[in-house]
């Protein structure tokens, strides 16, 4: 069940702040949420949007950049996908842990061999 908490009106639009089950709202009310630039939708409410509305390839085909909005028409409503996370940040998030682990392991191996990191290999 949805419950309207706040209402904002203009001459041409109305914005409602709603709490509750977003997906039980009337089918003629548009929905919006934030996604990353790669349209993966792998966490949070984005996962539910992906399961409910699908059509990820259509979103990707729109090639929206951070600060832009992809839109899908669904029945009597529109689903707005606000792109707010750049692809490079996603790439950084997935690789920084691996890089950190690599550097840490390399350092520990150097220490365990009693060598300085800058010392070259001297034996054959």
Coordinates of C-alpha atoms in Angstrom, one line a residue:
X1 CA 0.0 0.0 0.0
X2 CA 1.3 3.5 -0.9
X3 CA 0.9 6.5 1.2
X4 CA 1.5 10.1 0.0
X5 CA 3.7 11.9 2.4
X6 CA 4.3 15.2 0.5
X7 CA 2.8 16.8 -2.5
X8 CA 4.4 19.3 -4.8
X9 CA 2.3 21.0 -7.5
X10 CA 3.1 23.1 -10.5
X11 CA 0.7 24.3 -13.3
X12 CA 1.8 21.4 -15.5
X13 CA 2.9 18.6 -13.1
X14 CA 2.5 17.1 -9.7
X15 CA 5.3 15.4 -7.7
X16 CA 4.3 13.1 -4.9
X17 CA 6.7 11.8 -2.2
X18 CA 5.3 8.4 -1.4
X19 CA 6.2 5.8 1.2
X20 CA 5.2 2.1 1.1
X21 CA 5.3 -0.5 -1.6
X22 CA 6.2 1.6 -4.7
X23 CA 5.0 -1.2 -7.0
X24 CA 1.5 -1.2 -5.6
X25 CA 0.9 2.4 -6.7
X26 CA -1.7 3.0 -9.4
X27 CA -0.6 1.9 -12.9
X28 CA -1.0 5.4 -14.3
X29 CA 1.5 7.0 -12.0
X30 CA 5.1 7.2 -13.3
X31 CA 8.0 5.9 -11.3
X32 CA 11.7 7.1 -11.1
X33 CA 14.9 5.8 -9.5
X34 CA 18.6 6.2 -9.9
X35 CA 20.9 3.8 -11.9
X36 CA 24.5 3.6 -12.9
X37 CA 25.7 4.4 -16.4
X38 CA 26.1 0.7 -17.3
X39 CA 22.4 0.0 -16.5
X40 CA 23.4 -3.1 -14.6
X41 CA 20.9 -2.5 -11.8
X42 CA 22.5 -5.1 -9.4
X43 CA 21.7 -3.6 -6.0
X44 CA 19.0 -1.9 -3.9
X45 CA 15.6 -1.1 -5.4
X46 CA 17.1 -1.1 -8.9
X47 CA 17.1 -4.9 -8.7
X48 CA 13.3 -4.9 -8.2
X49 CA 12.9 -2.4 -11.1
X50 CA 14.9 -4.7 -13.3
X51 CA 12.8 -7.7 -12.4
X52 CA 9.5 -5.9 -12.7
X53 CA 10.1 -3.9 -15.9
X54 CA 13.1 -5.6 -17.6
X55 CA 14.0 -4.2 -21.0
X56 CA 17.6 -3.4 -19.9
X57 CA 18.8 -3.6 -23.6
X58 CA 16.4 -0.7 -24.4
X59 CA 17.8 1.4 -21.6
X60 CA 21.4 0.7 -22.8
X61 CA 20.4 1.6 -26.4
X62 CA 19.5 5.1 -25.1
X63 CA 23.2 5.6 -24.2
X64 CA 22.4 8.1 -21.4
X65 CA 25.3 9.7 -19.5
X66 CA 25.4 10.8 -15.8
X67 CA 23.0 13.6 -15.3
X68 CA 20.6 12.4 -18.0
X69 CA 17.5 10.3 -17.8
X70 CA 16.5 7.2 -19.7
X71 CA 12.8 6.5 -20.1
X72 CA 10.7 3.5 -20.7
X73 CA 6.9 3.6 -21.4
X74 CA 5.1 0.8 -19.5
X75 CA 1.4 0.4 -19.8
X76 CA -0.1 3.8 -18.8
X77 CA 3.0 5.1 -17.1
X78 CA 6.6 6.1 -17.7
X79 CA 9.6 4.6 -15.8
X80 CA 12.4 7.2 -15.4
X81 CA 15.9 5.9 -14.9
X82 CA 18.1 8.7 -13.6
X83 CA 21.7 8.0 -14.5
X84 CA 23.9 9.3 -11.7
X85 CA 26.9 7.0 -11.4
X86 CA 29.6 7.2 -14.1
X87 CA 30.9 4.0 -15.7
X88 CA 34.5 4.8 -14.6
X89 CA 33.5 4.8 -11.0
X90 CA 31.9 1.4 -11.4
X91 CA 35.1 0.1 -13.0
X92 CA 37.1 1.7 -10.2
X93 CA 35.0 0.1 -7.5
X94 CA 35.4 -3.4 -9.0
X95 CA 39.1 -3.2 -9.6
X96 CA 40.4 -1.2 -6.6
X97 CA 40.0 -4.1 -4.3
X98 CA 41.9 -6.4 -6.6
X99 CA 44.7 -3.9 -7.0
X100 CA 44.9 -3.4 -3.2
X101 CA 45.1 -7.1 -2.7
X102 CA 47.9 -7.5 -5.4
X103 CA 50.0 -4.7 -3.8
X104 CA 49.5 -6.1 -0.3
X105 CA 50.4 -9.6 -1.3
X106 CA 53.5 -8.3 -3.2
X107 CA 54.6 -6.3 -0.2
X108 CA 54.1 -9.3 2.2
X109 CA 56.1 -11.6 -0.1
X110 CA 59.0 -9.1 -0.2
X111 CA 58.9 -8.8 3.6
X112 CA 58.8 -12.6 4.1
X113 CA 61.8 -13.0 1.8
X114 CA 63.6 -10.3 3.8
X115 CA 64.1 -8.1 0.8
X116 CA 63.5 -4.4 0.2
X117 CA 60.8 -3.8 -2.4
X118 CA 63.3 -1.9 -4.6
X119 CA 66.1 -4.5 -4.2
X120 CA 66.6 -6.5 -7.5
X121 CA 66.8 -10.3 -7.6
X122 CA 70.5 -11.2 -7.1
X123 CA 70.6 -15.0 -7.4
X124 CA 70.3 -17.2 -10.5

